PDB file of C-alpha atoms in Angstrom:
ATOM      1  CA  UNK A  49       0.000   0.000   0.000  1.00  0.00           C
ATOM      2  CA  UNK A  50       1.186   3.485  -0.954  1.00  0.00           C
ATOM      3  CA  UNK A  51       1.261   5.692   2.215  1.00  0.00           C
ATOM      4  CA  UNK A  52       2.219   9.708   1.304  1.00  0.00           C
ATOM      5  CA  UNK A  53       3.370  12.062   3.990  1.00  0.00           C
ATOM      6  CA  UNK A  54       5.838  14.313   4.483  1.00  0.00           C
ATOM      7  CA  UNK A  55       9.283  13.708   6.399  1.00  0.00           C
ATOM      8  CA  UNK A  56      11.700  16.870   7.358  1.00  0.00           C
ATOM      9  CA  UNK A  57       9.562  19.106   5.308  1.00  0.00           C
ATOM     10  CA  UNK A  58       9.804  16.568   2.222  1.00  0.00           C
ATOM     11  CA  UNK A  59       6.963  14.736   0.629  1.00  0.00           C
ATOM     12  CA  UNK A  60       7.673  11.075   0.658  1.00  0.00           C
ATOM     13  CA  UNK A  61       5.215   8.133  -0.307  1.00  0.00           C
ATOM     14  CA  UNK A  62       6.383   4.664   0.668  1.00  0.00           C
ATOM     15  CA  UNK A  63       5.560   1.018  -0.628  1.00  0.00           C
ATOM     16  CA  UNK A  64       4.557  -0.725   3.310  1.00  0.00           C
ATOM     17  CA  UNK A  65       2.316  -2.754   4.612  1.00  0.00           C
ATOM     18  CA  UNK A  66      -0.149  -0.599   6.819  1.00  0.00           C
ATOM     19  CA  UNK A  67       0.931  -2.306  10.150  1.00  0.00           C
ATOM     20  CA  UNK A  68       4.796  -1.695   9.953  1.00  0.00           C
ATOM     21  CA  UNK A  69       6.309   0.700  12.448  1.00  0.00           C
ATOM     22  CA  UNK A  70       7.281   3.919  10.946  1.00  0.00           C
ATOM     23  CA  UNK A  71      10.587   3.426  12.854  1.00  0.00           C
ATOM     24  CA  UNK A  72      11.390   0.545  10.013  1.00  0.00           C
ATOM     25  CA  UNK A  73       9.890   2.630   7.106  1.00  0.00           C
ATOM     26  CA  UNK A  74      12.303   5.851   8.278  1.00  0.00           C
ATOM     27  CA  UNK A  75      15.262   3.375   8.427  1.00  0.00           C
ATOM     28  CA  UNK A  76      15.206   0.612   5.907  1.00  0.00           C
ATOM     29  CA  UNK A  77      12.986   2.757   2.935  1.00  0.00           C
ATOM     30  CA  UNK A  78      14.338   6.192   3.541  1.00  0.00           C
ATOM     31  CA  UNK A  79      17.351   5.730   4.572  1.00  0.00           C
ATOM     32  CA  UNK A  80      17.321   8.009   7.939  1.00  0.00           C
ATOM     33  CA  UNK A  81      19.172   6.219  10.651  1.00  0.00           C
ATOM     34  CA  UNK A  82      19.594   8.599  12.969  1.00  0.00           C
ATOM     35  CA  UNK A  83      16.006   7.540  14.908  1.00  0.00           C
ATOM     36  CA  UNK A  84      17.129   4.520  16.267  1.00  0.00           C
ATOM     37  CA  UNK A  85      15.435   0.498  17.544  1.00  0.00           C
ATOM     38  CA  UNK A  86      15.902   0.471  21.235  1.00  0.00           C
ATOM     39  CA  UNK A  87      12.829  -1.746  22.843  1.00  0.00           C
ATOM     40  CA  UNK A  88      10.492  -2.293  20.324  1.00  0.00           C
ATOM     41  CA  UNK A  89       7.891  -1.411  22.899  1.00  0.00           C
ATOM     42  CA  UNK A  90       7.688   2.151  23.251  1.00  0.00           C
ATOM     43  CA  UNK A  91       9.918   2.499  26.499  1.00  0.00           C
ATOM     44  CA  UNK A  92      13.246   3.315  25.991  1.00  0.00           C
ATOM     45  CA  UNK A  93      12.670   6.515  23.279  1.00  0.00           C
ATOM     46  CA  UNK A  94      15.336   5.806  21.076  1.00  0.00           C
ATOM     47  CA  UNK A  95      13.144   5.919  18.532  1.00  0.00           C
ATOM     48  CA  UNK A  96      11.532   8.999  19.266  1.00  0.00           C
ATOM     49  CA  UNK A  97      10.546  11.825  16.243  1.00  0.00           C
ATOM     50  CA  UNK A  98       7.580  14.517  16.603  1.00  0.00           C
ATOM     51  CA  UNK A  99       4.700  13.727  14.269  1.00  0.00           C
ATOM     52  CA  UNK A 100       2.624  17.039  13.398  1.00  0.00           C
ATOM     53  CA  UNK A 101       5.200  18.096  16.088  1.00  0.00           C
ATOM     54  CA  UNK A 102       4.357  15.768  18.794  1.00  0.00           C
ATOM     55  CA  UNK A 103       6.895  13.779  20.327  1.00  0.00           C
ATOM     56  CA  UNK A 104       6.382  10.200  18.829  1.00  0.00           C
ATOM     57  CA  UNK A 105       7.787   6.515  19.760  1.00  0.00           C
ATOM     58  CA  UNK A 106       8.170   5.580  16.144  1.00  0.00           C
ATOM     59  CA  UNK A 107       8.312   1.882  16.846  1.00  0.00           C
ATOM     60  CA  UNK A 108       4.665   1.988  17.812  1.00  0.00           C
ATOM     61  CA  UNK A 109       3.215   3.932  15.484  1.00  0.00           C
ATOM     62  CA  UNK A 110       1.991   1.848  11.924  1.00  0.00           C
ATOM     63  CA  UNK A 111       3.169   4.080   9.126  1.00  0.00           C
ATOM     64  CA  UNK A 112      -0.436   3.716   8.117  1.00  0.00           C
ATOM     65  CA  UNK A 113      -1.455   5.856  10.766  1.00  0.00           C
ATOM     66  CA  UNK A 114       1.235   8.519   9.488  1.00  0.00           C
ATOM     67  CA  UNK A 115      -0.731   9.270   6.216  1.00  0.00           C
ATOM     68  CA  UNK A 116      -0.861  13.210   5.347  1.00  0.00           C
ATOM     69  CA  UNK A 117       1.056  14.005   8.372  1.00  0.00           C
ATOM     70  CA  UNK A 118       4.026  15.701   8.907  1.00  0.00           C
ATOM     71  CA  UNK A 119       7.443  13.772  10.508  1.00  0.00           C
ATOM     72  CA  UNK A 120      10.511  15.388  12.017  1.00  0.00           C
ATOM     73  CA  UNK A 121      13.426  13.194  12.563  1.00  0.00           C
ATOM     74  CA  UNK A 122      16.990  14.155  14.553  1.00  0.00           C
ATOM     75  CA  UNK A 123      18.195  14.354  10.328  1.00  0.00           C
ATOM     76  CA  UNK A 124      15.348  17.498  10.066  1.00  0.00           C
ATOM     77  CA  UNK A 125      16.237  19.313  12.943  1.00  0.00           C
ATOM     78  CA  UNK A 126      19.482  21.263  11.386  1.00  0.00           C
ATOM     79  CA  UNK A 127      18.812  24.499   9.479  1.00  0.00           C
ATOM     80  CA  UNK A 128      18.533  24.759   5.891  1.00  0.00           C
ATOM     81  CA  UNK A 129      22.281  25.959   5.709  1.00  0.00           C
ATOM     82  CA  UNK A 130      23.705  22.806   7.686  1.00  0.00           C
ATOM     83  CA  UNK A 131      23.379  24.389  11.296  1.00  0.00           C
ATOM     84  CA  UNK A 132      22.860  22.733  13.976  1.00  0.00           C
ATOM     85  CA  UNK A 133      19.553  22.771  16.377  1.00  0.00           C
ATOM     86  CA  UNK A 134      20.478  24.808  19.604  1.00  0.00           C
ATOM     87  CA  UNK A 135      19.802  21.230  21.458  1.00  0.00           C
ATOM     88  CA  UNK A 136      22.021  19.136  19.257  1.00  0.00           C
ATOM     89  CA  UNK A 137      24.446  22.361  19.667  1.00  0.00           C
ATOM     90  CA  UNK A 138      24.023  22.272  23.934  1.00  0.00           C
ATOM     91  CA  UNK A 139      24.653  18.775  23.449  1.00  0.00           C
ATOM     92  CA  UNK A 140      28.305  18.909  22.129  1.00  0.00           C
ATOM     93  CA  UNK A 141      28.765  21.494  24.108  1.00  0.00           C
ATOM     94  CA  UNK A 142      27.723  19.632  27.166  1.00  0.00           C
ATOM     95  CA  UNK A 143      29.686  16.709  25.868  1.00  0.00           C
ATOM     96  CA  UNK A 144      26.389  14.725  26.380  1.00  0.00           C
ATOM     97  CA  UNK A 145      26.593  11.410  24.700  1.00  0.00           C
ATOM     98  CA  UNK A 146      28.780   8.416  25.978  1.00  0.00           C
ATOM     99  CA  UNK A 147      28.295   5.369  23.613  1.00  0.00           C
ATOM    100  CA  UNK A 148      25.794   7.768  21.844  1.00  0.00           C
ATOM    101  CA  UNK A 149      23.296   5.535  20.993  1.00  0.00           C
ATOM    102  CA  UNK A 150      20.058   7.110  22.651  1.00  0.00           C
ATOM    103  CA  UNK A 151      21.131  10.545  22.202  1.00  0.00           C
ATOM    104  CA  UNK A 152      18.543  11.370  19.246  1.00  0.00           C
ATOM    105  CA  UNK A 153      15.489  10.519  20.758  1.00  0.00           C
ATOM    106  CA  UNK A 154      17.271  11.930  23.947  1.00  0.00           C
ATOM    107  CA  UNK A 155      17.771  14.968  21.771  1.00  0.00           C
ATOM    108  CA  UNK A 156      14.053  14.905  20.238  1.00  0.00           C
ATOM    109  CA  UNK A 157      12.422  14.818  23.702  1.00  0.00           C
ATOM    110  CA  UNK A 158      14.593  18.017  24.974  1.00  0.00           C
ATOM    111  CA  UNK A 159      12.921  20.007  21.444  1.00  0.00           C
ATOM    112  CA  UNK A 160       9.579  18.528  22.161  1.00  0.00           C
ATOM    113  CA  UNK A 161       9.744  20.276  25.594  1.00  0.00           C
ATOM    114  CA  UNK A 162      11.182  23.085  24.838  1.00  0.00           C
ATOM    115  CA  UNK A 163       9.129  24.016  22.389  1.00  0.00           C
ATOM    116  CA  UNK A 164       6.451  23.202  24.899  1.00  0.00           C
ATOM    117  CA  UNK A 165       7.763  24.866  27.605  1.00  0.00           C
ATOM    118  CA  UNK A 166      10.255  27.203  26.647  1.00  0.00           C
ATOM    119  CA  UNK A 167      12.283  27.214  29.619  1.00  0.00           C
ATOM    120  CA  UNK A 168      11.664  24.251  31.513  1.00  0.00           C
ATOM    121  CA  UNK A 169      12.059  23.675  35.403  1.00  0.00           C
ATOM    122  CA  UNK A 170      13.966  20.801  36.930  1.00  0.00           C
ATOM    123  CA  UNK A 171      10.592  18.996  37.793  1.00  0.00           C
ATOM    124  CA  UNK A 172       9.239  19.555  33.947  1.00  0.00           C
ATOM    125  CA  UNK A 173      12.062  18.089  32.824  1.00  0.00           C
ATOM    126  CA  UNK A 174      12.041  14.979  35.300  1.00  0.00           C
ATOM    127  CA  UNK A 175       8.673  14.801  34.011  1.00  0.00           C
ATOM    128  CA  UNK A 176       9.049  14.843  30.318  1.00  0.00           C
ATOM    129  CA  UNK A 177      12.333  13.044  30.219  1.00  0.00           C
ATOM    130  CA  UNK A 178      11.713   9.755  29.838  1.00  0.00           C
ATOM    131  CA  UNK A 179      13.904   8.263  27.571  1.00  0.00           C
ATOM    132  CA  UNK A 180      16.329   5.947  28.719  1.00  0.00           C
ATOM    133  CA  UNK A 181      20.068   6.178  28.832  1.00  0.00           C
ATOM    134  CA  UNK A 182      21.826   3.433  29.578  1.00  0.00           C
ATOM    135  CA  UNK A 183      25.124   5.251  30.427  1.00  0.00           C
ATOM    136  CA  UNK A 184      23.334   7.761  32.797  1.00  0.00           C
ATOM    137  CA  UNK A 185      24.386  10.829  31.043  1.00  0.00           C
ATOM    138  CA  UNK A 186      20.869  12.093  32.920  1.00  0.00           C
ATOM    139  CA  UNK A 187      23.062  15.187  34.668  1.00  0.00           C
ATOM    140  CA  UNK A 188      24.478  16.285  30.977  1.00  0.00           C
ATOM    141  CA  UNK A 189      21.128  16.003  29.673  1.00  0.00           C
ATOM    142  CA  UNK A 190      19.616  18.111  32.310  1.00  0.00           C
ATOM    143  CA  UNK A 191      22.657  20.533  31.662  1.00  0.00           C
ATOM    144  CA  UNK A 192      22.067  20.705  28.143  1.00  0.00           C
ATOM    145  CA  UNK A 193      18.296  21.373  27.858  1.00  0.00           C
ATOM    146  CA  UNK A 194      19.054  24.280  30.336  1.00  0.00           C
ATOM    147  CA  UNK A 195      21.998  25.570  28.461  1.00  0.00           C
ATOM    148  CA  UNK A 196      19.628  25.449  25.564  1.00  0.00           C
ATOM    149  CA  UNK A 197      16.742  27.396  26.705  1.00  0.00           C
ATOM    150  CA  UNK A 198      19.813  30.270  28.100  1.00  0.00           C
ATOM    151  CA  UNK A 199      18.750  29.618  31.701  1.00  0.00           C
ATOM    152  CA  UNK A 200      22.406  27.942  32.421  1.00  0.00           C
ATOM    153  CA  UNK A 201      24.531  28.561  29.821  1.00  0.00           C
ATOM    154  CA  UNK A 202      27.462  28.640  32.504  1.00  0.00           C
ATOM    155  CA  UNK A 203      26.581  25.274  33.876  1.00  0.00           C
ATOM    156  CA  UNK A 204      27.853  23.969  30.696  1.00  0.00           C
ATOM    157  CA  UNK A 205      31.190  25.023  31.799  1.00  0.00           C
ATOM    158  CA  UNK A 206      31.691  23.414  34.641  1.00  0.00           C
ATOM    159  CA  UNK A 207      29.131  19.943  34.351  1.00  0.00           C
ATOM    160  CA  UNK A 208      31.314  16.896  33.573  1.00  0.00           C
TER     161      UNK A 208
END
C-alpha cells in the first residue's frame, strides 16, 4: 500500500504494509538512521521523532497511521544551511553522549519540551524526560536542555 506524507519538510510516499512501524519505514525505505530500535515497545525513546510536532515513539506507530502528516526526525532538525539545532548544539557542548546511541530521541524529547515549555524547570524536565540512557548521562542532559533554553549557559562550563 502506498502511504504519502511528508518527512523533514519533504513529501515522501512509501511502498509498506499498513501495520509496519514507521521506525522501520524511516530506516530501511528512507534511509534516515539517525532515529534509532531500542525496545520495540515504546519504552526506551530511542526511537523517538515529533509527528505534526508531537513527540512520537516511532516503533509503535503503523506508518499507516502517518498518512498526510508531517514527521521530524533528529536528520530534520538542522537548518537549511547545515546548522545545527540549539539542542544538538548544547549537546556537544555539554559533551552529552557516551556510547551515543540514545542521544537522538534523547535529543528529540529536549525540542519537544522546549518548544512546549520554553524554559523548563527541573521537575518539567524529570517529568518529560523519559527516555532511557543506559550510560546515565541524565546530569548532561539536564545541563544541556538548560543551556539550551539560556537559563544555564554557565553550567555547561563546569558539568562533567
Amino acid at each position: 500500500m502506498a502511504i504519502a506524507f511528508t518527512v523533514n519538510g519533504k513529501g515522501v510516499s512509501v511502498e509498506a504494509e499498513a501495520d509496519t512501524p514507521l521506525l522501520w519505514v524511516l530506516r530501511e525505505d528512507l534511509a534516515l538512521t539517525g532515529t534509532k530500535f531500542g525496545c520495540g515497545i515504546a519504552a526506551c525513546g530511542a526511537c523517538s521523532v515529533h509527528v505534526d510536532g508531537a513527540l512520537t515513539r516511532s516503533c509503535s506507530v503503523p506508518v499507516s497511521e502517518i498518512a498526510g502528516r508531517a514527521v521530524t526526525t533528529i536528520e530534520g532538525l538542522k537548518g537549511a544551511d547545515g546548522t545545527l539545532h540549539k539542542v544538538q548544539q548544547a549537546w556537544i557542548d555539554a559533551q552529552v553522549p557516551q556510547c551515543g546511541y540514545c542521544q537522538s530521541g534523547q535529543i528529540m524529547a529536549a525540542v519537544a519540551l522546549i518548544e512546549r515549555n520554553g524554559t523548563p524547570s527541573d521537575a518539567q524536565i524529570d517529568e518529560a524526560m523519559t527516555n532511557i540512557c543506559r550510560c546515565g548521562t541524565y546530569p548532561r542532559i539536564r545541563t544541556a536542555i538548560l543551556a539550551a533554553t539560556g537559563s544555564a549557559a554557565a553550567a555547561v562550563q563546569g558539568e562533567a
